[in-house]
mmCIF file of N, CA and C in Angstrom:
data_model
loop_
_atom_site.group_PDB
_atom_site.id
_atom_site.type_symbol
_atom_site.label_atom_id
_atom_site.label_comp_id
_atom_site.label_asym_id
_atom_site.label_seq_id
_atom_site.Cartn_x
_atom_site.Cartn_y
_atom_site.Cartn_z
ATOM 1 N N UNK G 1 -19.362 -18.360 39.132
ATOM 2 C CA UNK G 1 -19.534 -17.736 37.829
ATOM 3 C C UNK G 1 -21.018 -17.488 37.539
ATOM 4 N N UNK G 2 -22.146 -18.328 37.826
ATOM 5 C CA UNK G 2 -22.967 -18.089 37.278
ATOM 6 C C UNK G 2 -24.127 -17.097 38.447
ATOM 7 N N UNK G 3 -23.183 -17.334 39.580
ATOM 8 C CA UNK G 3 -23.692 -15.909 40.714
ATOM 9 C C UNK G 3 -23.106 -14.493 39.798
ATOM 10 N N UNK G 4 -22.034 -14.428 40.071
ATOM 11 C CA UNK G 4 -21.805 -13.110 38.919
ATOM 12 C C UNK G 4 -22.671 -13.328 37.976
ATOM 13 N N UNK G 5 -22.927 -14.171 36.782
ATOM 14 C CA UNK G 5 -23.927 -13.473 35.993
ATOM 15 C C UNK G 5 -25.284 -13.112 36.001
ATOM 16 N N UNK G 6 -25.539 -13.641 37.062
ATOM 17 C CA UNK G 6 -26.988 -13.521 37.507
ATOM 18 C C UNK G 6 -27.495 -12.172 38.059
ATOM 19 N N UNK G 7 -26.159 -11.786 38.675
ATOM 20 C CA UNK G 7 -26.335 -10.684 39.716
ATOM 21 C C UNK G 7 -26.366 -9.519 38.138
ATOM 22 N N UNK G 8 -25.264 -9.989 37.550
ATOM 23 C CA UNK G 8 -24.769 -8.417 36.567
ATOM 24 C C UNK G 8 -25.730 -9.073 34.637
ATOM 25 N N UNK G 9 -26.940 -9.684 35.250
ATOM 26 C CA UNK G 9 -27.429 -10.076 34.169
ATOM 27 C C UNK G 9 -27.985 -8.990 32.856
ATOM 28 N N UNK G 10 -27.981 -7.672 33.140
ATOM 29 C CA UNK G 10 -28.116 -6.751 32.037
ATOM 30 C C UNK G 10 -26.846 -6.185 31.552
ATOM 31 N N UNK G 11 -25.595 -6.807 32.224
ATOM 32 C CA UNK G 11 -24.324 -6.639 31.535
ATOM 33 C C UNK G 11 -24.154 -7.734 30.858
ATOM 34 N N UNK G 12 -24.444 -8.756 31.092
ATOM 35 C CA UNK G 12 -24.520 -10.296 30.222
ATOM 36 C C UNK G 12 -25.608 -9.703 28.884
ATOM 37 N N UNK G 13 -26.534 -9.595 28.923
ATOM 38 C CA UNK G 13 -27.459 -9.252 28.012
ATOM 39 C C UNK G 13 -26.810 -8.018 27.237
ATOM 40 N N UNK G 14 -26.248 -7.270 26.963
ATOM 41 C CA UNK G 14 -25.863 -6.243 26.996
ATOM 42 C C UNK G 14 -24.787 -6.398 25.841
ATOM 43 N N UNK G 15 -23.873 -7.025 26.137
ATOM 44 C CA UNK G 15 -22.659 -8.190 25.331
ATOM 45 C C UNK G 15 -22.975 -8.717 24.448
ATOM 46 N N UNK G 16 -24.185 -9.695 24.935
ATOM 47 C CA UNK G 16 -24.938 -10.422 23.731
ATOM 48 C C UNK G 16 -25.244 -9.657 22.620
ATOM 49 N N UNK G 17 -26.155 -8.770 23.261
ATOM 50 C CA UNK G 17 -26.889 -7.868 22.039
ATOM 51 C C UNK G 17 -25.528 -7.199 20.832
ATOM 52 N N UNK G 18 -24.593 -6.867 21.727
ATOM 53 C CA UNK G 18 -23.466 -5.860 21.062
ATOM 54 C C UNK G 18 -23.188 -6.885 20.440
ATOM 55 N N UNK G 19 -22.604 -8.479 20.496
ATOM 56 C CA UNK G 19 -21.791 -8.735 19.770
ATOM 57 C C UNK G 19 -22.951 -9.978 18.300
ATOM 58 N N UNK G 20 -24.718 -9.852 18.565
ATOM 59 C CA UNK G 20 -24.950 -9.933 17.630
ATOM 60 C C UNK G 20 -24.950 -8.692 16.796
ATOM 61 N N UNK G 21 -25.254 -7.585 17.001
ATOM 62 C CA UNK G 21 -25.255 -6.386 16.180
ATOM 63 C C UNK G 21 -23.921 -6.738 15.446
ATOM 64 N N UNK G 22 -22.454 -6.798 15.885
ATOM 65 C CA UNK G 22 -21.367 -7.088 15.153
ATOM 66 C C UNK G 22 -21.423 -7.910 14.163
ATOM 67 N N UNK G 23 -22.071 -8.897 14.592
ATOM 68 C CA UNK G 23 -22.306 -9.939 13.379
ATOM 69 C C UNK G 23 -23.219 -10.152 12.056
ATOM 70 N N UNK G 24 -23.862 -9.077 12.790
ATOM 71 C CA UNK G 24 -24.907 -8.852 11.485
ATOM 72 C C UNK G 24 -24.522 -7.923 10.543
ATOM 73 N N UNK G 25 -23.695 -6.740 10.916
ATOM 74 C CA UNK G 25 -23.199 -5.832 10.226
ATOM 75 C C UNK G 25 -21.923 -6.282 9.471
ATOM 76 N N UNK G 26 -20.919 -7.229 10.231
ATOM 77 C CA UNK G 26 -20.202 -7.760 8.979
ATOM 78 C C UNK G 26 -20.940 -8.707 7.779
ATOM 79 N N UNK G 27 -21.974 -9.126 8.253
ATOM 80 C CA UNK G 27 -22.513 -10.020 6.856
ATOM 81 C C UNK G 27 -22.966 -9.007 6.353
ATOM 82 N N UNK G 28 -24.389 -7.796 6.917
ATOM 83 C CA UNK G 28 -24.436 -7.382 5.628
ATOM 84 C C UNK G 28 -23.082 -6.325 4.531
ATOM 85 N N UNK G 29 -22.085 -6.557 5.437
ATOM 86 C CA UNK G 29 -21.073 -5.540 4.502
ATOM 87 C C UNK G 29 -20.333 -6.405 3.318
ATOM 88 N N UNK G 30 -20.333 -8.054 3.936
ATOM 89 C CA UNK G 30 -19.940 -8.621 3.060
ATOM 90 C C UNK G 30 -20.972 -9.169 2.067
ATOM 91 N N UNK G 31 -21.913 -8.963 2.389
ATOM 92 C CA UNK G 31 -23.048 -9.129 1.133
ATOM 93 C C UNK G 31 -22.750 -8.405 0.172
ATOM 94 N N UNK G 32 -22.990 -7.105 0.517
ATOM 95 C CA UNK G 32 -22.695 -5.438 -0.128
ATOM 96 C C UNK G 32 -21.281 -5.509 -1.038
ATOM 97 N N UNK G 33 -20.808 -6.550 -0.324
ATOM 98 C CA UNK G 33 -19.208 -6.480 -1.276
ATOM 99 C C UNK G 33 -19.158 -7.086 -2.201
ATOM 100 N N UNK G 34 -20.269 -8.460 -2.250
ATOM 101 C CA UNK G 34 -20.334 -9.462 -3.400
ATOM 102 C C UNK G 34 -21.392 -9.161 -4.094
ATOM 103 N N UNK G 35 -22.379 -8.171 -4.247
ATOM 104 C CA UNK G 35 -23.359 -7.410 -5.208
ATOM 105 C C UNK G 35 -23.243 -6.445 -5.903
ATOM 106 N N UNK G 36 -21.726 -5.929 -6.065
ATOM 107 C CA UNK G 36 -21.286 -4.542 -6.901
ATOM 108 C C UNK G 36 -21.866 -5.272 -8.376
ATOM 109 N N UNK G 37 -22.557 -4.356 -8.538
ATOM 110 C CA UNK G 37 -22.759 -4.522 -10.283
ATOM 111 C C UNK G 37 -22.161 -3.295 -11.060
ATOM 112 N N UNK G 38 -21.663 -3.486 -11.959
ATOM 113 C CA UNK G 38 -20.924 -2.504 -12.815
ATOM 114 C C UNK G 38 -21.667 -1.241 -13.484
ATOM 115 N N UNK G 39 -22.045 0.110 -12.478
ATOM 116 C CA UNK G 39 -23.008 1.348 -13.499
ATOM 117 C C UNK G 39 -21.842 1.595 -14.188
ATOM 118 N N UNK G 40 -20.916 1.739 -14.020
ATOM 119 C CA UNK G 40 -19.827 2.268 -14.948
ATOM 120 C C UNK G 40 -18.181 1.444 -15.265
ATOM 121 N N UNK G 41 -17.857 1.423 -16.488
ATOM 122 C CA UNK G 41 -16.529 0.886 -16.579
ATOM 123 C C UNK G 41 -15.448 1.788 -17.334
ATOM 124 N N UNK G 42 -13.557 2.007 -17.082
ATOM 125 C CA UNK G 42 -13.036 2.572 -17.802
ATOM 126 C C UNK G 42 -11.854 1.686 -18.471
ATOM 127 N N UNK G 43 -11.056 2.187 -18.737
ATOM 128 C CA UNK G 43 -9.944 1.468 -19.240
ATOM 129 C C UNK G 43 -9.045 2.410 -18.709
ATOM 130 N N UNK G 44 -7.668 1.470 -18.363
ATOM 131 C CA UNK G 44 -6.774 1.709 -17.327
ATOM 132 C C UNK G 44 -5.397 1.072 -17.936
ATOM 133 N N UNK G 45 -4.758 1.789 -17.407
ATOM 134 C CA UNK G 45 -3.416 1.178 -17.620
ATOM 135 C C UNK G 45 -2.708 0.840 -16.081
ATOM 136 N N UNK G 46 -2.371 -0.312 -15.960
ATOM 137 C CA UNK G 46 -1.542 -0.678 -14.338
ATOM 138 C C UNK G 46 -0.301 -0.281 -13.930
ATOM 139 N N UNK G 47 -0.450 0.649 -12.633
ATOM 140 C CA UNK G 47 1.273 1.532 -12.789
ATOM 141 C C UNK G 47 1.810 0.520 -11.573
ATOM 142 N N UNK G 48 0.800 -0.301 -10.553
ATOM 143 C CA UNK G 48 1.411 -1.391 -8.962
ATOM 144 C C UNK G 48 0.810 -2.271 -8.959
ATOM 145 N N UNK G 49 1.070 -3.091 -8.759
ATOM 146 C CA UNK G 49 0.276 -4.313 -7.539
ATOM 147 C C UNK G 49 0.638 -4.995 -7.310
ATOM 148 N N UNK G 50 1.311 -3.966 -5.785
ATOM 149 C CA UNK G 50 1.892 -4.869 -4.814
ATOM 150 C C UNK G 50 0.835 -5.189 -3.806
ATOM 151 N N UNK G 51 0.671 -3.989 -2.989
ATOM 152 C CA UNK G 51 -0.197 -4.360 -1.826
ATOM 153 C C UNK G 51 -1.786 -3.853 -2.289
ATOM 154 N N UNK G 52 -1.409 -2.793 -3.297
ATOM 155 C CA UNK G 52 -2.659 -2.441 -4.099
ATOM 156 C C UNK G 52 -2.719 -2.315 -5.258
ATOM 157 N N UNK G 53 -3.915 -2.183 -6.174
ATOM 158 C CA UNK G 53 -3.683 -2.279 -7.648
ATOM 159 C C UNK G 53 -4.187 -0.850 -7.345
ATOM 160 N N UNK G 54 -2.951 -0.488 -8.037
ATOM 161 C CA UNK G 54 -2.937 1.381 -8.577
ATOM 162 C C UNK G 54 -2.705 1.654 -10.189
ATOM 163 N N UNK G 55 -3.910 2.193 -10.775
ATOM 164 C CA UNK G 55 -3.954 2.369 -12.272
ATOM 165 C C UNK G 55 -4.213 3.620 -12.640
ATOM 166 N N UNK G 56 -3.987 4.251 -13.561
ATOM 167 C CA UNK G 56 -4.267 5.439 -14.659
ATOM 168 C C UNK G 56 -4.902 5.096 -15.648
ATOM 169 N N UNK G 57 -6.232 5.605 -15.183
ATOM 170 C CA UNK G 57 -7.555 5.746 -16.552
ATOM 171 C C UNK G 57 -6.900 6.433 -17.975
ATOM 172 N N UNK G 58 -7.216 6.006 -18.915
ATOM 173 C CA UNK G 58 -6.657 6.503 -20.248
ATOM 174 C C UNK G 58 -7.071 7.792 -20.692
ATOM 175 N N UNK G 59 -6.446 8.505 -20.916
ATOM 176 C CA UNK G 59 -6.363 9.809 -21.709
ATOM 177 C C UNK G 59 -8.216 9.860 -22.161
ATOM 178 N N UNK G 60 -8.967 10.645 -21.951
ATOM 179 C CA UNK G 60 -10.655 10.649 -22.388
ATOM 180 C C UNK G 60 -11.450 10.208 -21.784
ATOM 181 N N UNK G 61 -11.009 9.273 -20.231
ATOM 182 C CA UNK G 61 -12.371 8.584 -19.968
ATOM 183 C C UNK G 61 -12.690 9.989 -18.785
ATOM 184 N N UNK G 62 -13.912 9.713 -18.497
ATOM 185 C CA UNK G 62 -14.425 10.306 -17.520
ATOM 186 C C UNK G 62 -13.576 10.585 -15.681
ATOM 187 N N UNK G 63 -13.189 9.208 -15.887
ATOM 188 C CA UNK G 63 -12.359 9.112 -14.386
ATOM 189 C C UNK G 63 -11.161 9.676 -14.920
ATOM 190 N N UNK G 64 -11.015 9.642 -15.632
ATOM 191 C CA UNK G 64 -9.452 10.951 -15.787
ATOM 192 C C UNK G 64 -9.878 12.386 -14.901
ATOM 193 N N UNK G 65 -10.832 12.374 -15.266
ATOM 194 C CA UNK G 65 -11.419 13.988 -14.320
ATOM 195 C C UNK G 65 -11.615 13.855 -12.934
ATOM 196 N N UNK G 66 -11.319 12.888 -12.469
ATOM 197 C CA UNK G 66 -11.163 12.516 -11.058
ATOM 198 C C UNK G 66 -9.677 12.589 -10.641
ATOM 199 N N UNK G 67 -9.294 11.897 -11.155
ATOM 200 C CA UNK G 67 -7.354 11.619 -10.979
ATOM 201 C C UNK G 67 -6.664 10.731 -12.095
ATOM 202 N N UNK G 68 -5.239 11.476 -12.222
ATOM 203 C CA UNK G 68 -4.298 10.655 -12.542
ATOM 204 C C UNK G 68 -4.336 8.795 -12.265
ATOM 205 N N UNK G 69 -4.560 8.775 -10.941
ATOM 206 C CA UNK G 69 -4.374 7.787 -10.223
ATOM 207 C C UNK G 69 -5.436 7.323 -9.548
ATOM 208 N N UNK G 70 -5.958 6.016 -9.557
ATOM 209 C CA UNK G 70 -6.768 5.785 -8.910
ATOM 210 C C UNK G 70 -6.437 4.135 -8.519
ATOM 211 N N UNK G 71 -6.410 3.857 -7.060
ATOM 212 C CA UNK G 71 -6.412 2.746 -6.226
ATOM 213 C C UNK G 71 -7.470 1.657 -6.467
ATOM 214 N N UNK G 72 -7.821 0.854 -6.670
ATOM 215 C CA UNK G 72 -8.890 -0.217 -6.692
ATOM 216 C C UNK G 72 -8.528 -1.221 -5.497
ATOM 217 N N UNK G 73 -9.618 -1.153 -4.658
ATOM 218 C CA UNK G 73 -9.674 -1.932 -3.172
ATOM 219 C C UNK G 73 -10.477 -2.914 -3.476
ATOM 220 N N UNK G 74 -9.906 -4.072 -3.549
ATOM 221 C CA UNK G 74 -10.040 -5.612 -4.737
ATOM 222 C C UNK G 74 -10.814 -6.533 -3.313
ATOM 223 N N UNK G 75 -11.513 -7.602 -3.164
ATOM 224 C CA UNK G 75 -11.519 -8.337 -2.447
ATOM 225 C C UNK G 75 -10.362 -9.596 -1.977
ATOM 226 N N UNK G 76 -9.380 -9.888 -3.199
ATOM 227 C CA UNK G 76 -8.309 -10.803 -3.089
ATOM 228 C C UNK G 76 -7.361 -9.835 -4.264
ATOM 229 N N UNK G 77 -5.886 -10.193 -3.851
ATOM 230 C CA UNK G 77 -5.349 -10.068 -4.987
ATOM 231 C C UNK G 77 -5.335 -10.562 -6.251
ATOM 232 N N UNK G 78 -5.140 -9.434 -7.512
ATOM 233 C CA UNK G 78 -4.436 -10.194 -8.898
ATOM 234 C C UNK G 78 -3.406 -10.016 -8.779
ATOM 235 N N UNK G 79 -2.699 -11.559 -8.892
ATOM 236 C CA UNK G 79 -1.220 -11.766 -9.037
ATOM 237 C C UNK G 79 -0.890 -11.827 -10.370
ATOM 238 N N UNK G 80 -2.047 -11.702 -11.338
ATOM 239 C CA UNK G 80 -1.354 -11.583 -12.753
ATOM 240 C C UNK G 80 -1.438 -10.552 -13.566
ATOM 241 N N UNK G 81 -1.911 -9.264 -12.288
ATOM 242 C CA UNK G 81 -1.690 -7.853 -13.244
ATOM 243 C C UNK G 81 -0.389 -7.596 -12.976
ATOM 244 N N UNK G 82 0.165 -7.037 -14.238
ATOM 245 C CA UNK G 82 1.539 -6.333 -13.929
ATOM 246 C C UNK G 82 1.559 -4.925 -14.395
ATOM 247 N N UNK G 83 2.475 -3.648 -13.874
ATOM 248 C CA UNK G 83 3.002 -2.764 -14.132
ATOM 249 C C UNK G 83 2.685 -2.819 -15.955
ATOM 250 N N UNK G 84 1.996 -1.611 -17.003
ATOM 251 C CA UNK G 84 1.560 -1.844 -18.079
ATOM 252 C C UNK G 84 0.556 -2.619 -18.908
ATOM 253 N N UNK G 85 -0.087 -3.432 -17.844
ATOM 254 C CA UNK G 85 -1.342 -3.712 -18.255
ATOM 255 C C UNK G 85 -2.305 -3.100 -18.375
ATOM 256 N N UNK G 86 -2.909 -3.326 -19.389
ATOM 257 C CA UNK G 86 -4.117 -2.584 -20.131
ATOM 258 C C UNK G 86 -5.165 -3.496 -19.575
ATOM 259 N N UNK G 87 -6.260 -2.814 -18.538
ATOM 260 C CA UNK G 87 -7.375 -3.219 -18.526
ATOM 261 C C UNK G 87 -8.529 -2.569 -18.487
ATOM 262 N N UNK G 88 -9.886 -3.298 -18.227
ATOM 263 C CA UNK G 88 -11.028 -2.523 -18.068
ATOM 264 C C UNK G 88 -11.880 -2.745 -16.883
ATOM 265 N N UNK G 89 -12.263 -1.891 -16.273
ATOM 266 C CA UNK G 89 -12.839 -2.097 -14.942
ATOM 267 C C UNK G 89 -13.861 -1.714 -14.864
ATOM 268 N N UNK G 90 -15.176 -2.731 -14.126
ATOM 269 C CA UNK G 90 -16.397 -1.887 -13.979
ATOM 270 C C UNK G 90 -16.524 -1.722 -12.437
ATOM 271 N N UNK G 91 -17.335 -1.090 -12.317
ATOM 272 C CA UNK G 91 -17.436 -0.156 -10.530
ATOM 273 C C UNK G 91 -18.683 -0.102 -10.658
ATOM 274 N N UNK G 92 -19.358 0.794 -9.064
ATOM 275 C CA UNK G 92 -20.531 1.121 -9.017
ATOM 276 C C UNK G 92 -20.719 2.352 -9.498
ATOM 277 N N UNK G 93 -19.693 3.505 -9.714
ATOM 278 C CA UNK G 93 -20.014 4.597 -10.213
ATOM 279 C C UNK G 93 -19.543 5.582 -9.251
ATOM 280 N N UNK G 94 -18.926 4.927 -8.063
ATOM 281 C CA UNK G 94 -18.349 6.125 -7.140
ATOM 282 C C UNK G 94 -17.060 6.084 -6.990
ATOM 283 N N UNK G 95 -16.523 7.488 -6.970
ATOM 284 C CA UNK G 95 -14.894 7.414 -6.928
ATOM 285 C C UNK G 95 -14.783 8.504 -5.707
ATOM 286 N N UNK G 96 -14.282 8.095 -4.671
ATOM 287 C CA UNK G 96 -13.465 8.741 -3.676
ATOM 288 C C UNK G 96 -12.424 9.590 -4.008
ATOM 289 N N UNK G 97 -12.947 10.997 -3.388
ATOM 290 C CA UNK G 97 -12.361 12.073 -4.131
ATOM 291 C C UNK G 97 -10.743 12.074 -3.490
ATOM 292 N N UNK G 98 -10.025 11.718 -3.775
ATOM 293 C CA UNK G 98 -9.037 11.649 -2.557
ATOM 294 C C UNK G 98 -7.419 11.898 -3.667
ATOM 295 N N UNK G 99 -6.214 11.755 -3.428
ATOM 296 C CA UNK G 99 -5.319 11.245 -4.002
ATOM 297 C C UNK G 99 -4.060 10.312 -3.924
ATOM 298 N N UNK G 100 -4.519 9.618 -4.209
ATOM 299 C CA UNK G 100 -4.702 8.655 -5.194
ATOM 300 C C UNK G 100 -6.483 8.804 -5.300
ATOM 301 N N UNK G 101 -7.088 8.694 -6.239
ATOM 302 C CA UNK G 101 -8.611 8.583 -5.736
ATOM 303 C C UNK G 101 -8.514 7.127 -5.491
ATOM 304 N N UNK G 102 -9.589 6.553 -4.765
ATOM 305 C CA UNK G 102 -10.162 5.498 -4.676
ATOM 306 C C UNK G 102 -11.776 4.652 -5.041
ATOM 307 N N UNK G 103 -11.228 3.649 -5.895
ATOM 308 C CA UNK G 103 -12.631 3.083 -5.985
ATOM 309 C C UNK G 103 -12.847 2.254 -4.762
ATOM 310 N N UNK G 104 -13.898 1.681 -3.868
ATOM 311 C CA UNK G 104 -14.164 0.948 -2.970
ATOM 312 C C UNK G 104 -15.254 -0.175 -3.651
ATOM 313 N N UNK G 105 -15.806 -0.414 -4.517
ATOM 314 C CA UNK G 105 -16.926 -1.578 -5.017
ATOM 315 C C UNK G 105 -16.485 -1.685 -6.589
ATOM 316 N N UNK G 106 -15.822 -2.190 -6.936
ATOM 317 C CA UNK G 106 -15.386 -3.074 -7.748
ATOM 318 C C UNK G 106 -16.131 -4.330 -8.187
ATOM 319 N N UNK G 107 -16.855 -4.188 -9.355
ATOM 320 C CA UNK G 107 -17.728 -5.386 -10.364
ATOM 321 C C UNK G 107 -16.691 -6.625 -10.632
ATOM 322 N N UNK G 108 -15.777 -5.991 -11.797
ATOM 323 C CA UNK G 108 -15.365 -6.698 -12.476
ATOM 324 C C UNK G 108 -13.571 -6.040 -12.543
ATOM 325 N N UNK G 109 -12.613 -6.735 -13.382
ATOM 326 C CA UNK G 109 -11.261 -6.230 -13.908
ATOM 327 C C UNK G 109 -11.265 -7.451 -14.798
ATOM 328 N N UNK G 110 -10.879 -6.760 -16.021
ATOM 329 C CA UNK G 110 -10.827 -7.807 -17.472
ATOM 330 C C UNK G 110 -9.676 -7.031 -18.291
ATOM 331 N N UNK G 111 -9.200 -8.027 -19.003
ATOM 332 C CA UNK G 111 -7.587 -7.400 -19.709
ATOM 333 C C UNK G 111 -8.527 -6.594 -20.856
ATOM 334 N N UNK G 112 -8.010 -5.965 -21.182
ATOM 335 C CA UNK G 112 -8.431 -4.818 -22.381
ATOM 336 C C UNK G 112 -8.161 -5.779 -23.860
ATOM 337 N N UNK G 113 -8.932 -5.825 -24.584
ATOM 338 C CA UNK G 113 -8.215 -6.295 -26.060
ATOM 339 C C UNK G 113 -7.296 -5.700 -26.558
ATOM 340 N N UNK G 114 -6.492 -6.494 -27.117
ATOM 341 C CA UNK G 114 -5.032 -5.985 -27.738
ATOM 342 C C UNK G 114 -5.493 -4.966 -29.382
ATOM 343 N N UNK G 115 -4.845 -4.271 -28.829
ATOM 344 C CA UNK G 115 -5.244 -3.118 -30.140
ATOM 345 C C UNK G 115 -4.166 -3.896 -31.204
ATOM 346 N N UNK G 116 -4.759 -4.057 -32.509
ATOM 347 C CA UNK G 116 -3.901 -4.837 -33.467
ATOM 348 C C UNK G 116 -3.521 -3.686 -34.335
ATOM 349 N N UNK G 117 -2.464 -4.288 -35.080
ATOM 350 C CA UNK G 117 -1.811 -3.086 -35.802
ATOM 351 C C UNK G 117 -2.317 -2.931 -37.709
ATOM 352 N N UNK G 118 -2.179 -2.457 -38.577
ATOM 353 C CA UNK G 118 -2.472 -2.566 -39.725
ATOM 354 C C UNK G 118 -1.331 -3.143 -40.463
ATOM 355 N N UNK G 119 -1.641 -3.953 -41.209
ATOM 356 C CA UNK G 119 -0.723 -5.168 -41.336
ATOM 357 C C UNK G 119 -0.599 -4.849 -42.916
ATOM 358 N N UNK G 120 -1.297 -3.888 -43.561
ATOM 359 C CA UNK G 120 -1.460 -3.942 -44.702
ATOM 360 C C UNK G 120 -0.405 -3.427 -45.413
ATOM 361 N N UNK G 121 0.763 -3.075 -45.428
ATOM 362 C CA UNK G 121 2.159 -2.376 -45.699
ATOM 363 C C UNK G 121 2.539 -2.615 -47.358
#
């Protein structure tokens, strides 16, 4: 074994190099994933989340002019959004023009405050 590597030592070196490059590029992607800060947030209503959280921005926001629909690619699941939840999401400000669109950097997801009713009758 160590005749083969000796002989094919710029294929040994070669490996090395490739599989630190691999390793450096998944940390910095997972850095990149845990530094989204929020340039922008909308409010959403939750239509899935099963394998993805798929929501509809509310009637006026800006990402309505993107899509109906837009995917949020989460780092873990929420198991406690359901179908009709009202929330608010901040992002970096980019939406993947696509359809469903997609956000890919995701800040934050926070329940929306409950709009109260006028009680005054």
């Amino acid at each position: 074994m160590v005749d083969y590597l000796m002989k094919h030592k710029g294929l040994s070196i070669g490996i090395l190099v490739l599989c630190l490059i691999i390793v450096v590029v998944c940390m910095v992607l997972m850095q990149r994933q845990q530094e989204v800060t929020a340039e922008a947030e909308f409010e959403a209503i939750v239509l899935e989340n099963d394998t993805q959280l798929l929501v509809e921005p509310v009637e006026g926001s800006p990402e309505r002019n993107s899509s109906d629909q837009i995917v949020l690619h989460l780092p873990q699941a929420l198991d406690t959004l359901k179908p009709g939840d009202r929330i608010i999401v901040g992002y970096d400000g980019e939406i993947a023009e696509s359809y469903p669109a997609q956000i890919f950097n995701v800040a934050f997801i926070k329940r929306a405050p409950e709009a109260t009713e006028d009680s005054s009758s």
